[in-house]
mmCIF file of C-alpha atoms in Angstrom:
data_model
loop_
_atom_site.group_PDB
_atom_site.id
_atom_site.type_symbol
_atom_site.label_atom_id
_atom_site.label_comp_id
_atom_site.label_asym_id
_atom_site.label_seq_id
_atom_site.Cartn_x
_atom_site.Cartn_y
_atom_site.Cartn_z
ATOM 1 C CA MET A 1 121.800 86.687 79.518
ATOM 2 C CA GLU A 2 120.184 86.555 83.094
ATOM 3 C CA SER A 3 116.821 88.082 83.379
ATOM 4 C CA THR A 4 118.544 90.660 86.174
ATOM 5 C CA ALA A 5 121.387 91.431 83.753
ATOM 6 C CA MET A 6 120.000 95.024 83.337
ATOM 7 C CA ILE A 7 120.215 95.585 86.798
ATOM 8 C CA THR A 8 123.298 96.341 88.881
ATOM 9 C CA PRO A 9 123.858 96.775 92.760
ATOM 10 C CA GLY A 10 124.660 100.576 91.837
ATOM 11 C CA LEU A 11 121.553 100.971 89.886
ATOM 12 C CA ALA A 12 119.469 99.519 92.614
ATOM 13 C CA ARG A 13 120.974 102.055 95.081
ATOM 14 C CA ASP A 14 120.685 105.087 93.025
ATOM 15 C CA LEU A 15 117.103 104.335 92.343
ATOM 16 C CA ALA A 16 116.221 103.900 96.025
ATOM 17 C CA THR A 17 117.706 107.406 96.436
ATOM 18 C CA LEU A 18 115.375 108.949 94.195
ATOM 19 C CA GLY A 19 112.660 108.786 96.889
ATOM 20 C CA ARG A 20 114.459 110.943 99.453
ATOM 21 C CA LEU A 21 113.032 114.270 99.894
ATOM 22 C CA GLY A 22 114.636 117.803 100.259
ATOM 23 C CA GLU A 23 113.664 121.396 99.912
ATOM 24 C CA ASP A 24 114.949 121.361 96.217
ATOM 25 C CA THR A 25 113.127 118.164 95.169
ATOM 26 C CA SER A 26 110.854 118.669 92.125
ATOM 27 C CA THR A 27 109.576 116.571 89.249
ATOM 28 C CA GLU A 28 112.671 117.822 87.406
ATOM 29 C CA SER A 29 115.304 116.672 89.774
ATOM 30 C CA VAL A 30 113.593 113.330 90.241
ATOM 31 C CA LEU A 31 113.826 112.742 86.358
ATOM 32 C CA ARG A 32 117.244 114.026 86.157
ATOM 33 C CA GLY A 33 118.254 111.502 88.900
ATOM 34 C CA LEU A 34 116.353 108.999 87.224
ATOM 35 C CA THR A 35 117.945 109.571 83.928
ATOM 36 C CA THR A 36 121.633 109.928 85.267
ATOM 37 C CA ALA A 37 121.317 106.579 87.269
ATOM 38 C CA LEU A 38 119.850 104.651 84.326
ATOM 39 C CA ALA A 39 122.615 105.896 82.180
ATOM 40 C CA ALA A 40 125.646 105.161 84.695
ATOM 41 C CA GLY A 41 124.045 101.693 85.972
ATOM 42 C CA VAL A 42 122.560 99.849 83.022
ATOM 43 C CA PRO A 43 125.089 97.765 81.509
ATOM 44 C CA GLY A 44 125.321 98.773 77.717
ATOM 45 C CA CYS A 45 123.352 101.786 78.237
ATOM 46 C CA SER A 46 124.900 104.884 76.650
ATOM 47 C CA GLY A 47 121.991 107.043 77.942
ATOM 48 C CA ALA A 48 118.452 107.609 79.231
ATOM 49 C CA SER A 49 115.396 109.979 78.790
ATOM 50 C CA ALA A 50 112.148 110.470 80.863
ATOM 51 C CA GLU A 51 108.823 111.817 79.490
ATOM 52 C CA HIS A 52 106.512 112.764 82.158
ATOM 53 C CA TRP A 53 102.983 113.020 80.942
ATOM 54 C CA ARG A 54 100.368 114.634 82.935
ATOM 55 C CA ASP A 55 96.883 116.216 81.809
ATOM 56 C CA HIS A 56 98.349 116.093 78.133
ATOM 57 C CA ARG A 57 101.479 117.986 78.986
ATOM 58 C CA VAL A 58 104.846 116.562 78.965
ATOM 59 C CA LEU A 59 108.048 117.437 80.803
ATOM 60 C CA VAL A 60 111.217 115.563 79.269
ATOM 61 C CA SER A 61 114.523 115.083 80.620
ATOM 62 C CA GLY A 62 117.502 113.396 79.666
ATOM 63 C CA SER A 63 120.925 112.210 80.546
ATOM 64 C CA HIS A 64 122.347 113.973 77.419
ATOM 65 C CA SER A 65 120.944 117.192 75.671
ATOM 66 C CA GLU A 66 121.074 115.122 72.289
ATOM 67 C CA LEU A 67 118.376 112.537 73.768
ATOM 68 C CA ILE A 68 116.179 115.354 74.675
ATOM 69 C CA THR A 69 116.368 116.530 71.083
ATOM 70 C CA LEU A 70 115.696 112.896 69.914
ATOM 71 C CA VAL A 71 112.608 112.712 72.017
ATOM 72 C CA GLU A 72 111.050 115.968 70.868
ATOM 73 C CA GLY A 73 111.949 114.833 67.317
ATOM 74 C CA GLU A 74 110.061 111.780 67.569
ATOM 75 C CA ARG A 75 107.206 113.567 68.942
ATOM 76 C CA GLU A 76 107.212 116.155 65.776
ATOM 77 C CA ILE A 77 107.554 113.244 63.339
ATOM 78 C CA GLY A 78 104.754 111.313 64.950
ATOM 79 C CA GLU A 79 106.595 107.760 64.901
ATOM 80 C CA GLY A 80 108.965 105.949 67.120
ATOM 81 C CA PRO A 81 109.203 103.713 70.312
ATOM 82 C CA SER A 82 108.204 106.361 72.695
ATOM 83 C CA ILE A 83 104.959 107.006 70.688
ATOM 84 C CA GLU A 84 104.358 103.267 70.533
ATOM 85 C CA ALA A 85 104.911 102.579 74.340
ATOM 86 C CA ARG A 86 102.485 105.563 75.085
ATOM 87 C CA GLN A 87 99.850 104.349 72.731
ATOM 88 C CA SER A 88 99.964 100.679 73.788
ATOM 89 C CA GLY A 89 100.877 100.815 77.449
ATOM 90 C CA GLY A 90 103.707 98.165 76.779
ATOM 91 C CA ARG A 91 107.443 98.212 76.232
ATOM 92 C CA ALA A 92 108.811 98.991 72.824
ATOM 93 C CA ALA A 93 112.189 98.307 71.570
ATOM 94 C CA VAL A 94 114.445 98.788 68.335
ATOM 95 C CA SER A 95 117.394 96.206 68.393
ATOM 96 C CA ASP A 96 118.927 97.993 65.545
ATOM 97 C CA VAL A 97 117.969 101.379 63.908
ATOM 98 C CA LEU A 98 119.829 100.176 60.732
ATOM 99 C CA THR A 99 117.589 97.110 60.185
ATOM 100 C CA GLU A 100 114.404 98.600 61.610
ATOM 101 C CA THR A 101 111.556 98.745 59.358
ATOM 102 C CA ARG A 102 108.597 100.085 61.382
ATOM 103 C CA TRP A 103 109.649 103.842 61.890
ATOM 104 C CA PRO A 104 111.916 104.805 59.125
ATOM 105 C CA ARG A 105 111.807 108.547 60.036
ATOM 106 C CA TYR A 106 112.839 107.924 63.667
ATOM 107 C CA ASP A 107 115.555 105.551 62.537
ATOM 108 C CA ALA A 108 116.986 108.356 60.534
ATOM 109 C CA LEU A 109 116.773 110.622 63.458
ATOM 110 C CA ALA A 110 118.145 108.209 66.046
ATOM 111 C CA THR A 111 121.063 107.451 63.439
ATOM 112 C CA ARG A 112 121.915 111.249 63.558
ATOM 113 C CA TRP A 113 122.648 111.224 67.225
ATOM 114 C CA GLY A 114 124.648 107.773 66.958
ATOM 115 C CA VAL A 115 121.946 105.807 68.572
ATOM 116 C CA ARG A 116 121.587 101.933 67.697
ATOM 117 C CA SER A 117 119.260 100.467 69.999
ATOM 118 C CA VAL A 118 116.355 101.521 72.001
ATOM 119 C CA LEU A 119 114.075 100.417 74.829
ATOM 120 C CA VAL A 120 111.088 102.382 76.153
ATOM 121 C CA VAL A 121 109.421 101.373 79.179
ATOM 122 C CA PRO A 122 106.040 103.150 80.213
ATOM 123 C CA VAL A 123 105.752 103.319 84.022
ATOM 124 C CA ASP A 124 102.142 104.284 85.376
ATOM 125 C CA VAL A 125 102.431 106.500 88.263
ATOM 126 C CA ALA A 126 98.915 107.826 88.214
ATOM 127 C CA PRO A 127 97.623 110.408 87.732
ATOM 128 C CA ALA A 128 100.970 110.618 85.442
ATOM 129 C CA LEU A 129 102.561 108.629 82.892
ATOM 130 C CA LEU A 130 106.318 108.186 82.515
ATOM 131 C CA LEU A 131 108.015 106.876 79.332
ATOM 132 C CA ILE A 132 111.559 106.039 80.460
ATOM 133 C CA GLY A 133 114.037 105.517 77.459
ATOM 134 C CA LEU A 134 117.251 103.704 77.188
ATOM 135 C CA TYR A 135 119.542 104.336 74.416
ATOM 136 C CA SER A 136 122.942 102.412 73.248
ATOM 137 C CA VAL A 137 125.421 102.962 70.739
ATOM 138 C CA ARG A 138 125.674 99.286 70.210
ATOM 139 C CA PRO A 139 122.804 97.062 68.548
ATOM 140 C CA GLY A 140 120.876 94.698 70.543
ATOM 141 C CA ALA A 141 122.064 96.142 73.880
ATOM 142 C CA PHE A 142 118.881 95.529 75.908
ATOM 143 C CA SER A 143 117.667 91.819 76.252
ATOM 144 C CA PRO A 144 113.815 91.141 76.592
ATOM 145 C CA GLN A 145 114.264 89.310 79.743
ATOM 146 C CA GLY A 146 116.422 92.036 81.443
ATOM 147 C CA ALA A 147 113.893 94.800 80.334
ATOM 148 C CA HIS A 148 111.112 92.873 82.447
ATOM 149 C CA SER A 149 113.032 92.888 85.378
ATOM 150 C CA LEU A 150 114.054 96.547 85.118
ATOM 151 C CA ALA A 151 110.328 97.489 84.418
ATOM 152 C CA ASP A 152 109.518 95.894 87.707
ATOM 153 C CA MET A 153 112.053 97.779 89.386
ATOM 154 C CA LEU A 154 111.518 101.098 87.849
ATOM 155 C CA THR A 155 107.611 100.794 88.418
ATOM 156 C CA GLU A 156 108.283 100.223 92.337
ATOM 157 C CA GLN A 157 111.193 102.624 92.832
ATOM 158 C CA VAL A 158 109.898 105.544 90.499
ATOM 159 C CA GLY A 159 106.400 105.073 91.839
ATOM 160 C CA VAL A 160 107.563 105.634 95.416
ATOM 161 C CA ALA A 161 109.660 108.324 94.433
ATOM 162 C CA MET A 162 106.830 110.451 92.698
ATOM 163 C CA ALA A 163 104.175 109.811 95.153
ATOM 164 C CA ASN A 164 106.583 110.899 97.880
ATOM 165 C CA MET A 165 107.252 113.804 95.751
ATOM 166 C CA TRP A 166 103.623 114.684 95.254
ATOM 167 C CA GLU A 167 102.595 114.365 98.933
ATOM 168 C CA PHE A 168 105.904 116.503 99.786
ATOM 169 C CA ASP A 169 104.474 119.225 97.406
ATOM 170 C CA GLU A 170 101.017 118.970 99.009
ATOM 171 C CA VAL A 171 102.584 119.568 102.228
ATOM 172 C CA ARG A 172 104.874 122.732 101.085
ATOM 173 C CA THR A 173 101.760 124.096 99.313
ATOM 174 C CA ASP A 174 99.646 123.944 102.452
ATOM 175 C CA ALA A 175 102.520 125.268 104.636
ATOM 176 C CA ALA A 176 102.970 128.268 102.095
ATOM 177 C CA GLN A 177 99.196 128.774 102.112
ATOM 178 C CA LEU A 178 98.998 128.917 105.801
ATOM 179 C CA GLN A 179 102.311 131.314 105.943
ATOM 180 C CA GLU A 180 100.367 133.571 103.520
ATOM 181 C CA ALA A 181 97.047 133.420 105.294
ATOM 182 C CA LEU A 182 99.184 134.317 108.941
ATOM 183 C CA ALA A 183 101.014 137.242 107.307
ATOM 184 C CA GLY A 184 97.776 138.529 105.678
ATOM 185 C CA ARG A 185 96.059 138.400 109.127
ATOM 186 C CA SER A 186 98.808 140.204 110.472
ATOM 187 C CA LEU A 187 98.388 142.896 107.971
ATOM 188 C CA ILE A 188 94.816 143.355 108.438
ATOM 189 C CA ASP A 189 95.413 143.802 112.471
ATOM 190 C CA GLN A 190 97.809 146.429 111.629
ATOM 191 C CA ALA A 191 95.543 148.205 109.234
ATOM 192 C CA LYS A 192 92.399 148.034 111.781
ATOM 193 C CA GLY A 193 94.857 149.626 114.394
ATOM 194 C CA ILE A 194 95.586 152.494 112.121
ATOM 195 C CA ILE A 195 91.944 153.238 111.230
ATOM 196 C CA MET A 196 91.014 152.908 114.774
ATOM 197 C CA GLN A 197 93.842 155.417 115.892
ATOM 198 C CA THR A 198 92.754 157.766 113.233
ATOM 199 C CA SER A 199 89.044 157.594 113.527
ATOM 200 C CA GLY A 200 88.512 156.358 117.135
ATOM 201 C CA CYS A 201 86.232 153.689 116.160
ATOM 202 C CA THR A 202 86.166 150.007 117.659
ATOM 203 C CA ALA A 203 88.035 146.980 116.175
ATOM 204 C CA GLU A 204 84.925 145.607 114.722
ATOM 205 C CA ALA A 205 83.915 148.916 112.980
ATOM 206 C CA ALA A 206 87.678 149.181 111.731
ATOM 207 C CA PHE A 207 87.235 145.830 109.843
ATOM 208 C CA GLU A 208 83.918 146.666 108.509
ATOM 209 C CA GLU A 209 85.198 149.673 107.033
ATOM 210 C CA LEU A 210 88.162 147.663 105.454
ATOM 211 C CA ARG A 211 85.759 145.181 104.167
ATOM 212 C CA ARG A 212 83.505 148.022 102.693
ATOM 213 C CA ILE A 213 86.394 149.650 100.926
ATOM 214 C CA SER A 214 87.667 146.493 99.576
ATOM 215 C CA GLN A 215 84.348 145.324 98.050
ATOM 216 C CA HIS A 216 83.899 148.900 96.517
ATOM 217 C CA HIS A 217 87.490 148.755 94.908
ATOM 218 C CA GLN A 218 86.948 145.128 94.255
ATOM 219 C CA VAL A 219 90.245 143.970 95.964
ATOM 220 C CA LYS A 220 91.093 141.557 98.665
ATOM 221 C CA VAL A 221 91.030 142.632 102.237
ATOM 222 C CA ALA A 222 94.446 141.524 102.850
ATOM 223 C CA ASP A 223 95.833 143.375 99.951
ATOM 224 C CA LEU A 224 93.892 146.662 100.691
ATOM 225 C CA ALA A 225 95.523 146.375 104.265
ATOM 226 C CA ARG A 226 98.908 146.002 102.867
ATOM 227 C CA LEU A 227 98.471 149.102 101.003
ATOM 228 C CA LEU A 228 97.294 150.959 104.026
ATOM 229 C CA VAL A 229 100.185 149.753 106.021
ATOM 230 C CA ASP A 230 102.631 150.519 103.359
ATOM 231 C CA GLU A 231 101.118 154.120 103.007
ATOM 232 C CA HIS A 232 101.379 154.676 106.878
ATOM 233 C CA GLN A 233 104.785 153.467 107.178
ATOM 234 C CA ARG A 234 105.815 155.967 104.382
ATOM 235 C CA LYS A 235 104.146 158.804 106.076
ATOM 236 C CA SER A 236 105.581 157.918 109.302
ATOM 237 C CA LYS A 237 109.183 157.918 107.882
ATOM 238 C CA ARG A 238 108.657 161.399 106.612
#
């Protein structure tokens, strides 16, 4: 079997699209796209899973719900190829669960879901670690040579996709924080205007009054301003 046998043109195309960003792009959507692409594009692959580990927390996705159950079950029993790959940092494979002897409890679990062979590829996308699992209903579906080429492609394409997504998330967070700050400033200006109108003071004195009350009640100036504006609007409607 050729070393590139696990990589098809369709798979290469689908993996490349993972880096394209949109408003609904998230870690979950990238993982869903990844597992769907692998299940459809890797010859002999019946399904795929992805575990996203970061700060000792894990997010699991799968092309089929049964595979999510299998991954979570493996973590519960504490043995299997995903655990091996995470601990060693290298690929882990099961050629046939019916003849595998390293993880008998995992083999029984995999057999329950019709899985015969497994390949787990760790992909380091610092500060996260991805464990990408391929599953087949046939024994010996994944060759070591093909696994090496696939691992290289996954490291490159998935690494780019995750890096792009994290950068996009930072931009969205910054934009949201800026929008919130601008909205808060507008409310504070409105609240200052209300205080100036009712007490005849200057803008500086109105802001000092807002700050004094906020400190006394231990609330943010923007939150206090929002309450004052809302109350003024309710009274105006009456």
